[in-house]
């Protein structure tokens, strides 16, 4: 299995631009999580899906952030417009069920200038 | 909201010394998981504890889950340079939230 695949690995953009992060979970995993990691705030849970349905998006910082999962093999996290404080590493993770181990992708390092 | 607190934030040890990180929750956890993240890498699953008072071992690593299922610990015996990284606990009642992590550095 290829594991969780995220793209791009690195993204550098200017403030105000739209950013789209992509994730392909492990086949057969019913849960997909988006996390954001910064030195100041650690690993924050942004949103998670079960069978493509968003279950809890209380961690999404504000309306500039949105996430979708149109099918079982693809999810996106979009930031529009982006701001410098959004700079972080964004991880996608998937799991077979809610309490089974999370498998993380390699992350997307976002820099907003 | 639910929080998982982890201490210490940093730990620097001499190679061969022991290391322990602690995780505490204000609410009862359904289970707790431990992850290791190497510098520049992503979190990698180590182990899951489910039962009250459970103890599991992986070579030099010992994991414990408290009787009340509100706290947990990870102990490494005789640290090696390969143990360097950040260790996270993660748990929840309805989701999977991570502690702040303990960053371990090991001096050869």
CSV table of C-alpha atoms in Angstrom, one decimal, chain B residues 44-108:
chain,number,residue,atom,x,y,z
B,44,UNK,CA,4.1,7.4,13.3
B,45,UNK,CA,1.9,5.1,15.4
B,46,UNK,CA,3.6,3.3,18.2
B,47,UNK,CA,0.9,1.7,20.3
B,48,UNK,CA,-2.6,1.8,21.5
B,49,UNK,CA,-3.9,1.2,25.1
B,50,UNK,CA,-7.5,0.4,25.7
B,51,UNK,CA,-8.0,-1.2,29.1
B,52,UNK,CA,-7.8,0.4,32.5
B,53,UNK,CA,-4.4,-0.1,34.1
B,54,UNK,CA,-3.0,-1.6,30.9
B,55,UNK,CA,0.8,-1.9,30.5
B,56,UNK,CA,2.5,-2.8,27.2
B,57,UNK,CA,6.1,-3.1,26.3
B,58,UNK,CA,8.0,-2.7,23.0
B,59,UNK,CA,11.7,-3.5,23.6
B,60,UNK,CA,12.9,-0.6,25.7
B,61,UNK,CA,9.6,1.3,25.6
B,62,UNK,CA,6.9,0.8,28.3
B,63,UNK,CA,3.5,2.2,28.0
B,64,UNK,CA,0.9,2.5,30.8
B,65,UNK,CA,-2.7,3.5,30.9
B,66,UNK,CA,-4.1,4.8,34.2
B,67,UNK,CA,-6.7,3.0,36.2
B,68,UNK,CA,-9.2,5.8,35.7
B,69,UNK,CA,-8.3,6.0,32.0
B,70,UNK,CA,-7.4,9.7,32.3
B,71,UNK,CA,-3.6,9.4,32.2
B,72,UNK,CA,-0.9,7.6,30.5
B,73,UNK,CA,2.9,7.4,30.4
B,74,UNK,CA,5.7,6.3,28.0
B,75,UNK,CA,9.0,5.3,29.6
B,76,UNK,CA,12.1,4.6,27.6
B,77,UNK,CA,14.9,2.7,29.3
B,78,UNK,CA,18.5,3.4,28.4
B,79,UNK,CA,17.9,5.9,25.6
B,80,UNK,CA,19.8,5.7,22.4
B,81,UNK,CA,20.4,8.4,19.7
B,82,UNK,CA,17.8,6.7,17.6
B,83,UNK,CA,15.1,7.6,20.1
B,84,UNK,CA,15.4,11.3,19.2
B,85,UNK,CA,12.1,12.8,18.2
B,86,UNK,CA,8.9,14.1,19.6
B,87,UNK,CA,6.5,11.7,21.3
B,88,UNK,CA,2.8,12.5,21.2
B,89,UNK,CA,-0.1,11.0,23.1
B,90,UNK,CA,-3.5,11.1,21.4
B,91,UNK,CA,-6.9,10.3,22.7
B,92,UNK,CA,-10.4,11.4,23.0
B,93,UNK,CA,-14.0,10.4,23.6
B,94,UNK,CA,-15.4,11.4,20.2
B,95,UNK,CA,-12.3,12.1,18.2
B,96,UNK,CA,-8.5,11.9,18.3
B,97,UNK,CA,-6.8,14.9,19.8
B,98,UNK,CA,-3.0,15.1,20.3
B,99,UNK,CA,-1.1,16.3,23.3
B,100,UNK,CA,1.5,19.0,22.8
B,101,UNK,CA,4.3,16.4,22.6
B,102,UNK,CA,7.5,15.9,24.4
B,103,UNK,CA,10.6,16.6,22.3
B,104,UNK,CA,13.4,14.3,23.3
B,105,UNK,CA,17.1,15.0,22.5
B,106,UNK,CA,19.8,12.5,23.3
B,107,UNK,CA,23.4,13.5,23.8
B,108,UNK,CA,25.8,10.7,22.7
